[in-house]
Amino acid sequence: MTIRVVVVDDQELIRGGFVAIIGTVDDIEVVGEASDGAEAVRLVSELRPDVVLMDIRMPGVDGLEATERIAADPALADVRIVVLTTFEEDGYVLRALRGGASGFLGKSVRPAELLGAIRTIAAGEELLSAAATRAVIAHVAADRAQPSVEGDLFRYLTEREREVVLLVAQGLSNDDIAKKLFLSPLTAKTHVNRAMTKIGARDRAQLVVAAYQAGLAGT
């Protein structure tokens, strides 16, 4: 099936560049473009794409607020958002992920990496660049002295689910987890999904944030 994408960026040149890159492959299709967050929310609600490439810094409604609005709409629960920015700072990363983004990439991403990112997100995997991952870990580590609701929820995980979540937090895919724990990929996926349900995580990216916030995953 073709992956349907909406591209959101206030700079026409950058937006056009992403559209052109996507146009070089047959399995991904741009179904809409937006230049600000408000327009993005409207388009996503109308088109129901599989993936949104979302800029952060935009006039009016920015990408972070647009991400939160989209993620808060139950009708758009299947839409996955990749935040694209030149600012890989912990505050942006953490708010984007907590707000519902499934991935985070710098705008300097190469064409092949961008296409791979879209496919990864559409397949239900999380996507964090190395710099973004370090920023998330540093930020949540600094907040560990504060009470953590996620920490209480993690008590309800089985030992196997905890083990699987730790591997997810290390960036392993379901296939990687299956190989490491001598499980079938389907069983690994089941453990991940059960953990997300118990924690109340929208997707794997939020599960990673929750794991670090709760202290389950080390720094």
PDB file of N, CA, C and O in Angstrom, residues 2-9 14-34 43 47-53 114-115 118:
ATOM      1  N   THR A   2       0.378   2.301  -0.652  1.00  0.00           N
ATOM      2  CA  THR A   2       1.102   3.564  -0.712  1.00  0.00           C
ATOM      3  C   THR A   2       0.964   4.317   0.608  1.00  0.00           C
ATOM      4  O   THR A   2      -0.130   4.429   1.163  1.00  0.00           O
ATOM      5  N   ILE A   3       2.079   4.839   1.118  1.00  0.00           N
ATOM      6  CA  ILE A   3       2.076   5.629   2.347  1.00  0.00           C
ATOM      7  C   ILE A   3       1.698   7.063   1.999  1.00  0.00           C
ATOM      8  O   ILE A   3       2.360   7.711   1.186  1.00  0.00           O
ATOM      9  N   ARG A   4       0.639   7.573   2.606  1.00  0.00           N
ATOM     10  CA  ARG A   4       0.129   8.910   2.307  1.00  0.00           C
ATOM     11  C   ARG A   4       0.717   9.913   3.302  1.00  0.00           C
ATOM     12  O   ARG A   4       0.643   9.720   4.509  1.00  0.00           O
ATOM     13  N   VAL A   5       1.283  11.000   2.770  1.00  0.00           N
ATOM     14  CA  VAL A   5       2.044  11.951   3.587  1.00  0.00           C
ATOM     15  C   VAL A   5       1.534  13.374   3.404  1.00  0.00           C
ATOM     16  O   VAL A   5       1.202  13.787   2.291  1.00  0.00           O
ATOM     17  N   VAL A   6       1.492  14.127   4.509  1.00  0.00           N
ATOM     18  CA  VAL A   6       1.266  15.573   4.468  1.00  0.00           C
ATOM     19  C   VAL A   6       2.557  16.248   4.910  1.00  0.00           C
ATOM     20  O   VAL A   6       3.141  15.871   5.931  1.00  0.00           O
ATOM     21  N   VAL A   7       3.029  17.234   4.147  1.00  0.00           N
ATOM     22  CA  VAL A   7       4.266  17.953   4.443  1.00  0.00           C
ATOM     23  C   VAL A   7       3.930  19.350   4.968  1.00  0.00           C
ATOM     24  O   VAL A   7       3.198  20.100   4.321  1.00  0.00           O
ATOM     25  N   VAL A   8       4.484  19.684   6.147  1.00  0.00           N
ATOM     26  CA  VAL A   8       4.176  20.972   6.777  1.00  0.00           C
ATOM     27  C   VAL A   8       5.465  21.745   7.038  1.00  0.00           C
ATOM     28  O   VAL A   8       6.322  21.303   7.805  1.00  0.00           O
ATOM     29  N   ASP A   9       5.615  22.891   6.391  1.00  0.00           N
ATOM     30  CA  ASP A   9       6.777  23.758   6.610  1.00  0.00           C
ATOM     31  C   ASP A   9       6.447  25.128   6.068  1.00  0.00           C
ATOM     32  O   ASP A   9       5.854  25.244   4.987  1.00  0.00           O
ATOM     33  N   ILE A  14      11.986  24.582   1.305  1.00  0.00           N
ATOM     34  CA  ILE A  14      12.206  23.351   2.073  1.00  0.00           C
ATOM     35  C   ILE A  14      11.056  22.376   1.860  1.00  0.00           C
ATOM     36  O   ILE A  14      11.260  21.176   1.641  1.00  0.00           O
ATOM     37  N   ARG A  15       9.852  22.896   1.924  1.00  0.00           N
ATOM     38  CA  ARG A  15       8.673  22.052   1.724  1.00  0.00           C
ATOM     39  C   ARG A  15       8.708  21.396   0.343  1.00  0.00           C
ATOM     40  O   ARG A  15       8.462  20.188   0.202  1.00  0.00           O
ATOM     41  N   GLY A  16       9.080  22.201  -0.655  1.00  0.00           N
ATOM     42  CA  GLY A  16       9.165  21.673  -2.011  1.00  0.00           C
ATOM     43  C   GLY A  16      10.252  20.622  -2.157  1.00  0.00           C
ATOM     44  O   GLY A  16      10.116  19.667  -2.922  1.00  0.00           O
ATOM     45  N   GLY A  17      11.342  20.796  -1.392  1.00  0.00           N
ATOM     46  CA  GLY A  17      12.419  19.814  -1.433  1.00  0.00           C
ATOM     47  C   GLY A  17      11.969  18.461  -0.916  1.00  0.00           C
ATOM     48  O   GLY A  17      12.267  17.416  -1.500  1.00  0.00           O
ATOM     49  N   PHE A  18      11.225  18.461   0.198  1.00  0.00           N
ATOM     50  CA  PHE A  18      10.707  17.205   0.749  1.00  0.00           C
ATOM     51  C   PHE A  18       9.738  16.547  -0.227  1.00  0.00           C
ATOM     52  O   PHE A  18       9.750  15.331  -0.421  1.00  0.00           O
ATOM     53  N   VAL A  19       8.894  17.368  -0.831  1.00  0.00           N
ATOM     54  CA  VAL A  19       7.923  16.844  -1.798  1.00  0.00           C
ATOM     55  C   VAL A  19       8.641  16.212  -2.982  1.00  0.00           C
ATOM     56  O   VAL A  19       8.266  15.126  -3.459  1.00  0.00           O
ATOM     57  N   ALA A  20       9.699  16.875  -3.459  1.00  0.00           N
ATOM     58  CA  ALA A  20      10.455  16.348  -4.598  1.00  0.00           C
ATOM     59  C   ALA A  20      11.123  15.027  -4.261  1.00  0.00           C
ATOM     60  O   ALA A  20      11.139  14.089  -5.081  1.00  0.00           O
ATOM     61  N   ILE A  21      11.692  14.927  -3.064  1.00  0.00           N
ATOM     62  CA  ILE A  21      12.344  13.677  -2.642  1.00  0.00           C
ATOM     63  C   ILE A  21      11.333  12.540  -2.598  1.00  0.00           C
ATOM     64  O   ILE A  21      11.574  11.438  -3.104  1.00  0.00           O
ATOM     65  N   ILE A  22      10.181  12.801  -2.012  1.00  0.00           N
ATOM     66  CA  ILE A  22       9.148  11.769  -1.904  1.00  0.00           C
ATOM     67  C   ILE A  22       8.654  11.359  -3.289  1.00  0.00           C
ATOM     68  O   ILE A  22       8.308  10.197  -3.523  1.00  0.00           O
ATOM     69  N   GLY A  23       8.670  12.311  -4.206  1.00  0.00           N
ATOM     70  CA  GLY A  23       8.208  12.026  -5.561  1.00  0.00           C
ATOM     71  C   GLY A  23       9.103  11.084  -6.355  1.00  0.00           C
ATOM     72  O   GLY A  23       8.727  10.644  -7.445  1.00  0.00           O
ATOM     73  N   THR A  24      10.265  10.748  -5.806  1.00  0.00           N
ATOM     74  CA  THR A  24      11.188   9.854  -6.522  1.00  0.00           C
ATOM     75  C   THR A  24      10.891   8.376  -6.270  1.00  0.00           C
ATOM     76  O   THR A  24      11.530   7.521  -6.883  1.00  0.00           O
ATOM     77  N   VAL A  25       9.957   8.077  -5.367  1.00  0.00           N
ATOM     78  CA  VAL A  25       9.644   6.673  -5.065  1.00  0.00           C
ATOM     79  C   VAL A  25       8.163   6.400  -5.308  1.00  0.00           C
ATOM     80  O   VAL A  25       7.337   7.325  -5.340  1.00  0.00           O
ATOM     81  N   ASP A  26       7.839   5.129  -5.468  1.00  0.00           N
ATOM     82  CA  ASP A  26       6.468   4.754  -5.805  1.00  0.00           C
ATOM     83  C   ASP A  26       5.607   4.384  -4.604  1.00  0.00           C
ATOM     84  O   ASP A  26       4.384   4.388  -4.696  1.00  0.00           O
ATOM     85  N   ASP A  27       6.244   4.078  -3.468  1.00  0.00           N
ATOM     86  CA  ASP A  27       5.469   3.589  -2.330  1.00  0.00           C
ATOM     87  C   ASP A  27       5.070   4.684  -1.338  1.00  0.00           C
ATOM     88  O   ASP A  27       4.433   4.404  -0.325  1.00  0.00           O
ATOM     89  N   ILE A  28       5.451   5.937  -1.634  1.00  0.00           N
ATOM     90  CA  ILE A  28       5.099   7.063  -0.763  1.00  0.00           C
ATOM     91  C   ILE A  28       4.514   8.175  -1.634  1.00  0.00           C
ATOM     92  O   ILE A  28       5.048   8.479  -2.702  1.00  0.00           O
ATOM     93  N   GLU A  29       3.453   8.819  -1.151  1.00  0.00           N
ATOM     94  CA  GLU A  29       2.772   9.847  -1.930  1.00  0.00           C
ATOM     95  C   GLU A  29       2.435  11.050  -1.060  1.00  0.00           C
ATOM     96  O   GLU A  29       1.932  10.893   0.048  1.00  0.00           O
ATOM     97  N   VAL A  30       2.743  12.255  -1.544  1.00  0.00           N
ATOM     98  CA  VAL A  30       2.350  13.481  -0.845  1.00  0.00           C
ATOM     99  C   VAL A  30       0.911  13.803  -1.224  1.00  0.00           C
ATOM    100  O   VAL A  30       0.605  14.009  -2.404  1.00  0.00           O
ATOM    101  N   VAL A  31       0.028  13.852  -0.230  1.00  0.00           N
ATOM    102  CA  VAL A  31      -1.385  14.115  -0.499  1.00  0.00           C
ATOM    103  C   VAL A  31      -1.796  15.525  -0.101  1.00  0.00           C
ATOM    104  O   VAL A  31      -2.909  15.960  -0.381  1.00  0.00           O
ATOM    105  N   GLY A  32      -0.861  16.255   0.589  1.00  0.00           N
ATOM    106  CA  GLY A  32      -1.189  17.611   0.978  1.00  0.00           C
ATOM    107  C   GLY A  32       0.018  18.364   1.507  1.00  0.00           C
ATOM    108  O   GLY A  32       0.984  17.748   1.968  1.00  0.00           O
ATOM    109  N   GLU A  33      -0.028  19.700   1.410  1.00  0.00           N
ATOM    110  CA  GLU A  33       1.033  20.563   1.922  1.00  0.00           C
ATOM    111  C   GLU A  33       0.411  21.687   2.741  1.00  0.00           C
ATOM    112  O   GLU A  33      -0.668  22.184   2.414  1.00  0.00           O
ATOM    113  N   ALA A  34       1.096  22.076   3.817  1.00  0.00           N
ATOM    114  CA  ALA A  34       0.624  23.174   4.656  1.00  0.00           C
ATOM    115  C   ALA A  34       1.809  24.059   5.038  1.00  0.00           C
ATOM    116  O   ALA A  34       2.938  23.578   5.161  1.00  0.00           O
ATOM    117  N   LEU A  43      -5.831  20.165   7.367  1.00  0.00           N
ATOM    118  CA  LEU A  43      -5.543  19.213   6.298  1.00  0.00           C
ATOM    119  C   LEU A  43      -5.514  17.774   6.802  1.00  0.00           C
ATOM    120  O   LEU A  43      -6.053  16.870   6.172  1.00  0.00           O
ATOM    121  N   LEU A  47      -7.724  14.875   5.360  1.00  0.00           N
ATOM    122  CA  LEU A  47      -7.102  13.876   4.495  1.00  0.00           C
ATOM    123  C   LEU A  47      -6.760  12.566   5.197  1.00  0.00           C
ATOM    124  O   LEU A  47      -6.569  11.542   4.535  1.00  0.00           O
ATOM    125  N   ARG A  48      -6.610  12.592   6.523  1.00  0.00           N
ATOM    126  CA  ARG A  48      -6.253  11.399   7.294  1.00  0.00           C
ATOM    127  C   ARG A  48      -5.023  10.683   6.704  1.00  0.00           C
ATOM    128  O   ARG A  48      -5.103   9.513   6.328  1.00  0.00           O
ATOM    129  N   PRO A  49      -3.879  11.367   6.607  1.00  0.00           N
ATOM    130  CA  PRO A  49      -2.677  10.740   6.043  1.00  0.00           C
ATOM    131  C   PRO A  49      -2.102   9.704   6.995  1.00  0.00           C
ATOM    132  O   PRO A  49      -2.501   9.628   8.169  1.00  0.00           O
ATOM    133  N   ASP A  50      -1.163   8.920   6.503  1.00  0.00           N
ATOM    134  CA  ASP A  50      -0.471   7.955   7.361  1.00  0.00           C
ATOM    135  C   ASP A  50       0.611   8.641   8.175  1.00  0.00           C
ATOM    136  O   ASP A  50       0.831   8.310   9.343  1.00  0.00           O
ATOM    137  N   VAL A  51       1.305   9.601   7.534  1.00  0.00           N
ATOM    138  CA  VAL A  51       2.448  10.266   8.156  1.00  0.00           C
ATOM    139  C   VAL A  51       2.385  11.768   7.887  1.00  0.00           C
ATOM    140  O   VAL A  51       1.996  12.204   6.802  1.00  0.00           O
ATOM    141  N   VAL A  52       2.767  12.564   8.905  1.00  0.00           N
ATOM    142  CA  VAL A  52       2.893  14.013   8.744  1.00  0.00           C
ATOM    143  C   VAL A  52       4.341  14.396   9.002  1.00  0.00           C
ATOM    144  O   VAL A  52       4.912  14.018  10.032  1.00  0.00           O
ATOM    145  N   LEU A  53       4.949  15.118   8.077  1.00  0.00           N
ATOM    146  CA  LEU A  53       6.278  15.695   8.289  1.00  0.00           C
ATOM    147  C   LEU A  53       6.040  17.109   8.801  1.00  0.00           C
ATOM    148  O   LEU A  53       5.560  17.971   8.068  1.00  0.00           O
ATOM    149  N   LEU A 114      15.374  10.218   4.901  1.00  0.00           N
ATOM    150  CA  LEU A 114      14.019  10.740   5.011  1.00  0.00           C
ATOM    151  C   LEU A 114      12.999   9.697   4.578  1.00  0.00           C
ATOM    152  O   LEU A 114      12.006   9.451   5.268  1.00  0.00           O
ATOM    153  N   LEU A 115      13.245   9.085   3.438  1.00  0.00           N
ATOM    154  CA  LEU A 115      12.327   8.063   2.931  1.00  0.00           C
ATOM    155  C   LEU A 115      12.259   6.872   3.884  1.00  0.00           C
ATOM    156  O   LEU A 115      11.178   6.325   4.140  1.00  0.00           O
ATOM    157  N   ILE A 118      10.110   7.789   6.923  1.00  0.00           N
ATOM    158  CA  ILE A 118       8.672   7.735   6.642  1.00  0.00           C
ATOM    159  C   ILE A 118       8.185   6.289   6.680  1.00  0.00           C
ATOM    160  O   ILE A 118       7.145   5.982   7.277  1.00  0.00           O
TER     161      ILE A 118
END
